[in-house]
Amino acid sequence: MNSRPRSIVVLTGAGISAESGIETFRAADGLWANHPVDDVATPEGFERNPQLVYQFYNQRRRQLLSQEMRPNPAHTALARFEHEFDGEFLLVTQNVDNLHERAGSDKLLHMHGELLKMRCLNSKLIFDINEDLDFDTHCRCCRSAGNLRPHVVWFGEMPLHMNQINNALESCDLFVAIGTSGNVYPASGFYQTAKIRRVHTVELNLEETGSSFDTHVYGPATETVPQFFDQILQPS
Ligand code: NAD
């Protein structure tokens, strides 16, 4: 990266929230390890056993709303950067937690949905939810029970905001991926879109992911993210 970027797209994954205490998808001892993806993160799993799916997301929602769950210095650094940077900026997260917005991020898209939202299967209307969701929860639009689901994108479903994300990828001059393994499509293809346009691509991760970014910075996100973004703001 030779000159100061004018337009930046940042993609975050589960790794940025790991140091806040939310297990990543692939952590061997994480919440996901005891729950096969097919059961809790596919439309077919929800059809087969909705009770299990409700329980799984209820557990994750309760964890997110617990006292000790807070944004960490990586979330805070991105929010600070967004407000101090004078160019174009878009933060795209694969995370369904709300730690970016709690840290103060505004230019933020949740491409895989949000844990604190539910959706009516009939009207597709989206509502906030802070409590448990189950068969007995009454829909605020239909006024009946049993037709609400977590507003989370499951495997096999179309991620959200793709037009906006693609437009930003088509005009950015820096792409940064933070704490993502690059295993979940289409987010895993964003860096290739950027590379085809000869945009500088940077990966901040705890460890090597095997993707050919132009720059790799290894270490915990709470250290690498503040350092990397503060550096961009330094006068050249
Ligand atoms: P992933 O679990 O596949 O990969 C996590 C990545 O983060 C790994 O590459 C790991 O090396 C890295 N990492 C772990 N700790 C880190 C740290 N402290 N600092 C920097 N990097 C660190 O996650 P993914 O690529 O985001 O894909 C998983 C899918 O599961 C996503 O679609 C996401 O929606 C979902 N998910 C979300 C959350 C959340 O909302 N917080 C948590 C788990 C899974």
GROMACS .gro file of C-alpha atoms and ligand atoms in nm:
model
  280
    1MET     CA    1   0.000   0.000   0.000
    2ASN     CA    2   0.187   0.310  -0.120
    3SER     CA    3  -0.051   0.602  -0.072
    4ARG     CA    4  -0.330   0.668   0.174
    5PRO     CA    5  -0.646   0.479   0.066
    6ARG     CA    6  -0.955   0.678  -0.038
    7SER     CA    7  -1.215   0.402  -0.014
    8ILE     CA    8  -1.201   0.105   0.221
    9VAL     CA    9  -1.411  -0.209   0.261
   10VAL     CA   10  -1.356  -0.410   0.580
   11LEU     CA   11  -1.496  -0.762   0.626
   12THR     CA   12  -1.509  -0.906   0.976
   13GLY     CA   13  -1.571  -1.261   1.093
   14ALA     CA   14  -1.611  -1.449   1.419
   15GLY     CA   15  -1.243  -1.390   1.509
   16ILE     CA   16  -1.300  -1.021   1.589
   17SER     CA   17  -1.548  -1.113   1.863
   18ALA     CA   18  -1.346  -1.405   2.001
   19GLU     CA   19  -1.166  -1.191   2.260
   20SER     CA   20  -1.502  -1.057   2.381
   21GLY     CA   21  -1.588  -1.417   2.470
   22ILE     CA   22  -1.799  -1.534   2.174
   23GLU     CA   23  -1.678  -1.866   2.037
   24THR     CA   24  -1.576  -1.874   1.673
   25PHE     CA   25  -1.742  -2.112   1.435
   26ARG     CA   26  -1.446  -2.345   1.413
   27ALA     CA   27  -1.317  -2.340   1.772
   28ALA     CA   28  -1.280  -2.703   1.879
   29ASP     CA   29  -1.452  -2.646   2.214
   30GLY     CA   30  -1.703  -2.382   2.099
   31LEU     CA   31  -2.080  -2.375   2.116
   32TRP     CA   32  -2.094  -2.481   1.752
   33ALA     CA   33  -1.882  -2.793   1.816
   34ASN     CA   34  -2.175  -2.968   1.986
   35HIS     CA   35  -2.428  -2.861   1.725
   36PRO     CA   36  -2.392  -2.988   1.367
   37VAL     CA   37  -2.438  -2.703   1.118
   38ASP     CA   38  -2.700  -2.909   0.931
   39ASP     CA   39  -2.916  -2.915   1.243
   40VAL     CA   40  -2.896  -2.552   1.357
   41ALA     CA   41  -2.793  -2.344   1.057
   42THR     CA   42  -2.992  -2.466   0.758
   43PRO     CA   43  -3.359  -2.418   0.653
   44GLU     CA   44  -3.390  -2.800   0.644
   45GLY     CA   45  -3.269  -2.826   1.005
   46PHE     CA   46  -3.533  -2.571   1.110
   47GLU     CA   47  -3.803  -2.768   0.928
   48ARG     CA   48  -3.690  -3.095   1.089
   49ASN     CA   49  -3.653  -2.970   1.446
   50PRO     CA   50  -3.748  -2.604   1.501
   51GLN     CA   51  -3.734  -2.648   1.880
   52LEU     CA   52  -3.363  -2.733   1.866
   53VAL     CA   53  -3.296  -2.431   1.642
   54TYR     CA   54  -3.492  -2.196   1.872
   55GLN     CA   55  -3.298  -2.329   2.172
   56PHE     CA   56  -2.961  -2.289   2.000
   57TYR     CA   57  -3.022  -1.923   1.909
   58ASN     CA   58  -3.185  -1.852   2.247
   59GLN     CA   59  -2.865  -1.969   2.413
   60ARG     CA   60  -2.650  -1.750   2.189
   61ARG     CA   61  -2.883  -1.449   2.240
   62ARG     CA   62  -2.869  -1.489   2.619
   63GLN     CA   63  -2.488  -1.504   2.601
   64LEU     CA   64  -2.480  -1.187   2.388
   65LEU     CA   65  -2.706  -1.003   2.632
   66SER     CA   66  -2.511  -1.109   2.941
   67GLN     CA   67  -2.342  -0.842   3.156
   68GLU     CA   68  -1.989  -0.946   3.071
   69MET     CA   69  -2.031  -0.936   2.692
   70ARG     CA   70  -1.872  -0.615   2.565
   71PRO     CA   71  -1.709  -0.482   2.247
   72ASN     CA   72  -1.330  -0.523   2.260
   73PRO     CA   73  -1.054  -0.282   2.145
   74ALA     CA   74  -1.075  -0.420   1.789
   75HIS     CA   75  -1.444  -0.324   1.757
   76THR     CA   76  -1.372   0.015   1.916
   77ALA     CA   77  -1.076   0.085   1.685
   78LEU     CA   78  -1.291   0.024   1.376
   79ALA     CA   79  -1.565   0.256   1.503
   80ARG     CA   80  -1.310   0.528   1.585
   81PHE     CA   81  -1.150   0.487   1.244
   82GLU     CA   82  -1.484   0.520   1.063
   83HIS     CA   83  -1.550   0.855   1.231
   84GLU     CA   84  -1.199   0.996   1.179
   85PHE     CA   85  -1.130   0.874   0.824
   86ASP     CA   86  -1.220   1.130   0.556
   87GLY     CA   87  -1.267   0.879   0.269
   88GLU     CA   88  -1.533   0.621   0.184
   89PHE     CA   89  -1.575   0.340   0.436
   90LEU     CA   90  -1.794   0.030   0.465
   91LEU     CA   91  -1.781  -0.233   0.737
   92VAL     CA   92  -1.936  -0.566   0.635
   93THR     CA   93  -1.969  -0.824   0.910
   94GLN     CA   94  -2.048  -1.193   0.892
   95ASN     CA   95  -2.117  -1.180   1.264
   96VAL     CA   96  -2.467  -1.191   1.402
   97ASP     CA   97  -2.364  -1.031   1.733
   98ASN     CA   98  -2.415  -0.657   1.795
   99LEU     CA   99  -2.064  -0.569   1.917
  100HIS     CA  100  -1.974  -0.346   1.619
  101GLU     CA  101  -2.278  -0.122   1.668
  102ARG     CA  102  -2.227  -0.118   2.045
  103ALA     CA  103  -1.871   0.004   1.982
  104GLY     CA  104  -2.014   0.291   1.771
  105SER     CA  105  -1.990   0.166   1.410
  106ASP     CA  106  -2.254   0.323   1.183
  107LYS     CA  107  -2.149   0.236   0.827
  108LEU     CA  108  -2.215  -0.130   0.896
  109LEU     CA  109  -2.391  -0.411   0.710
  110HIS     CA  110  -2.477  -0.746   0.871
  111MET     CA  111  -2.459  -0.980   0.572
  112HIS     CA  112  -2.559  -1.288   0.779
  113GLY     CA  113  -2.838  -1.124   0.978
  114GLU     CA  114  -2.865  -1.035   1.345
  115LEU     CA  115  -2.917  -1.241   1.658
  116LEU     CA  116  -3.132  -0.969   1.818
  117LYS     CA  117  -3.385  -0.975   1.533
  118MET     CA  118  -3.657  -1.219   1.434
  119ARG     CA  119  -3.854  -1.247   1.111
  120CYS     CA  120  -4.215  -1.337   1.034
  121LEU     CA  121  -4.231  -1.630   0.790
  122ASN     CA  122  -4.552  -1.491   0.637
  123SER     CA  123  -4.494  -1.117   0.601
  124LYS     CA  124  -4.108  -1.125   0.610
  125LEU     CA  125  -4.129  -0.828   0.848
  126ILE     CA  126  -3.835  -0.801   1.088
  127PHE     CA  127  -3.869  -0.727   1.460
  128ASP     CA  128  -3.627  -0.674   1.748
  129ILE     CA  129  -3.605  -0.953   2.003
  130ASN     CA  130  -3.424  -0.957   2.338
  131GLU     CA  131  -3.605  -1.255   2.491
  132ASP     CA  132  -3.623  -1.623   2.405
  133LEU     CA  133  -3.802  -1.712   2.083
  134ASP     CA  134  -4.011  -2.029   2.050
  135PHE     CA  135  -4.336  -2.179   1.919
  136ASP     CA  136  -4.539  -1.978   2.168
  137THR     CA  137  -4.396  -1.639   2.071
  138HIS     CA  138  -4.673  -1.434   1.911
  139CYS     CA  139  -4.590  -1.256   1.590
  140ARG     CA  140  -4.642  -0.880   1.613
  141CYS     CA  141  -4.793  -0.862   1.264
  142CYS     CA  142  -5.000  -1.185   1.233
  143ARG     CA  143  -5.080  -1.195   1.606
  144SER     CA  144  -5.044  -1.574   1.596
  145ALA     CA  145  -4.777  -1.808   1.730
  146GLY     CA  146  -4.540  -2.043   1.550
  147ASN     CA  147  -4.442  -1.840   1.246
  148LEU     CA  148  -4.129  -1.659   1.361
  149ARG     CA  149  -3.768  -1.751   1.292
  150PRO     CA  150  -3.430  -1.602   1.386
  151HIS     CA  151  -3.327  -1.328   1.138
  152VAL     CA  152  -3.005  -1.514   1.064
  153VAL     CA  153  -2.887  -1.624   0.719
  154TRP     CA  154  -2.848  -2.000   0.716
  155PHE     CA  155  -2.636  -2.213   0.484
  156GLY     CA  156  -2.806  -2.232   0.145
  157GLU     CA  157  -2.976  -1.891   0.187
  158MET     CA  158  -2.887  -1.567   0.013
  159PRO     CA  159  -2.679  -1.327   0.228
  160LEU     CA  160  -2.818  -0.978   0.282
  161HIS     CA  161  -2.715  -0.642   0.127
  162MET     CA  162  -2.517  -0.805  -0.156
  163ASN     CA  163  -2.579  -0.522  -0.407
  164GLN     CA  164  -2.448  -0.260  -0.168
  165ILE     CA  165  -2.148  -0.478  -0.078
  166ASN     CA  166  -2.063  -0.549  -0.443
  167ASN     CA  167  -2.088  -0.179  -0.531
  168ALA     CA  168  -1.847  -0.092  -0.249
  169LEU     CA  169  -1.608  -0.370  -0.359
  170GLU     CA  170  -1.618  -0.232  -0.713
  171SER     CA  171  -1.502   0.113  -0.603
  172CYS     CA  172  -1.271   0.052  -0.305
  173ASP     CA  173  -0.894   0.083  -0.314
  174LEU     CA  174  -0.826  -0.119   0.003
  175PHE     CA  175  -0.989  -0.441   0.122
  176VAL     CA  176  -0.922  -0.570   0.475
  177ALA     CA  177  -1.047  -0.905   0.611
  178ILE     CA  178  -1.035  -0.948   0.990
  179GLY     CA  179  -1.078  -1.271   1.186
  180THR     CA  180  -1.241  -1.478   0.915
  181SER     CA  181  -1.135  -1.825   0.800
  182GLY     CA  182  -1.251  -1.765   0.443
  183ASN     CA  183  -1.458  -2.082   0.444
  184VAL     CA  184  -1.805  -1.932   0.407
  185TYR     CA  185  -1.912  -1.826   0.057
  186PRO     CA  186  -1.973  -1.556  -0.077
  187ALA     CA  187  -1.775  -1.358   0.184
  188SER     CA  188  -1.474  -1.578   0.108
  189GLY     CA  189  -1.479  -1.449  -0.253
  190PHE     CA  190  -1.465  -1.076  -0.165
  191TYR     CA  191  -1.088  -1.063  -0.163
  192GLN     CA  192  -1.076  -1.221  -0.510
  193THR     CA  193  -1.315  -0.955  -0.642
  194ALA     CA  194  -1.079  -0.695  -0.496
  195LYS     CA  195  -0.769  -0.866  -0.634
  196ILE     CA  196  -0.913  -0.883  -0.987
  197ARG     CA  197  -0.941  -0.502  -0.969
  198ARG     CA  198  -0.580  -0.487  -0.839
  199VAL     CA  199  -0.702  -0.347  -0.509
  200HIS     CA  200  -0.460  -0.395  -0.219
  201THR     CA  201  -0.586  -0.678   0.004
  202VAL     CA  202  -0.494  -0.723   0.371
  203GLU     CA  203  -0.568  -1.005   0.613
  204LEU     CA  204  -0.558  -0.960   0.992
  205ASN     CA  205  -0.586  -1.300   1.159
  206LEU     CA  206  -0.454  -1.499   1.449
  207GLU     CA  207  -0.304  -1.749   1.209
  208GLU     CA  208  -0.248  -1.826   0.843
  209THR     CA  209  -0.568  -1.906   0.649
  210GLY     CA  210  -0.405  -2.013   0.325
  211SER     CA  211  -0.553  -1.722   0.124
  212SER     CA  212  -0.321  -1.515  -0.094
  213PHE     CA  213  -0.381  -1.164   0.039
  214ASP     CA  214  -0.115  -0.903  -0.052
  215THR     CA  215  -0.042  -0.834   0.316
  216HIS     CA  216  -0.086  -1.063   0.617
  217VAL     CA  217  -0.076  -0.939   0.976
  218TYR     CA  218  -0.083  -1.217   1.235
  219GLY     CA  219  -0.185  -1.169   1.598
  220PRO     CA  220  -0.491  -1.117   1.819
  221ALA     CA  221  -0.740  -0.871   1.670
  222THR     CA  222  -0.737  -0.654   1.985
  223GLU     CA  223  -0.373  -0.572   1.903
  224THR     CA  224  -0.351  -0.584   1.523
  225VAL     CA  225  -0.672  -0.391   1.441
  226PRO     CA  226  -0.600  -0.073   1.646
  227GLN     CA  227  -0.238  -0.071   1.519
  228PHE     CA  228  -0.332  -0.119   1.154
  229PHE     CA  229  -0.610   0.141   1.139
  230ASP     CA  230  -0.434   0.401   1.355
  231GLN     CA  231  -0.142   0.379   1.111
  232ILE     CA  232  -0.366   0.474   0.816
  233LEU     CA  233  -0.474   0.789   1.002
  234GLN     CA  234  -0.113   0.900   1.068
  235PRO     CA  235  -0.015   1.203   0.858
  236SER     CA  236   0.220   1.085   0.580
  237NAD     P1  237  -1.460  -1.897   1.154
  237NAD     O1  238  -1.490  -1.951   1.289
  237NAD     O2  239  -1.469  -1.988   1.037
  237NAD     O3  240  -1.312  -1.840   1.157
  237NAD     C1  241  -1.268  -1.758   1.260
  237NAD     C2  242  -1.134  -1.700   1.220
  237NAD     O4  243  -1.095  -1.607   1.319
  237NAD     C3  244  -1.022  -1.803   1.208
  237NAD     O5  245  -0.952  -1.782   1.086
  237NAD     C4  246  -0.933  -1.774   1.330
  237NAD     O6  247  -0.796  -1.798   1.303
  237NAD     C5  248  -0.958  -1.626   1.351
  237NAD     N1  249  -0.941  -1.582   1.490
  237NAD     C6  250  -0.977  -1.648   1.605
  237NAD     N2  251  -0.949  -1.572   1.711
  237NAD     C7  252  -0.895  -1.457   1.665
  237NAD     C8  253  -0.846  -1.339   1.727
  237NAD     N3  254  -0.846  -1.324   1.859
  237NAD     N4  255  -0.795  -1.240   1.650
  237NAD     C9  256  -0.793  -1.254   1.513
  237NAD     N5  257  -0.839  -1.363   1.448
  237NAD    C10  258  -0.889  -1.462   1.524
  237NAD     O7  259  -1.549  -1.766   1.136
  237NAD     P2  260  -1.605  -1.692   1.006
  237NAD     O8  261  -1.501  -1.693   0.899
  237NAD     O9  262  -1.660  -1.564   1.053
  237NAD    O10  263  -1.725  -1.784   0.952
  237NAD    C11  264  -1.813  -1.843   1.043
  237NAD    C12  265  -1.962  -1.816   1.022
  237NAD    O11  266  -2.027  -1.837   1.150
  237NAD    C13  267  -1.996  -1.673   0.985
  237NAD    O12  268  -2.092  -1.682   0.886
  237NAD    C14  269  -2.058  -1.609   1.108
  237NAD    O13  270  -2.181  -1.549   1.076
  237NAD    C15  271  -2.093  -1.723   1.200
  237NAD     N6  272  -2.049  -1.694   1.341
  237NAD    C16  273  -2.071  -1.571   1.397
  237NAD    C17  274  -2.028  -1.544   1.526
  237NAD    C18  275  -2.057  -1.409   1.586
  237NAD    O14  276  -2.155  -1.346   1.550
  237NAD     N7  277  -1.971  -1.357   1.674
  237NAD    C19  278  -1.961  -1.643   1.600
  237NAD    C20  279  -1.942  -1.768   1.539
  237NAD    C21  280  -1.987  -1.793   1.409
   0.00000   0.00000   0.00000
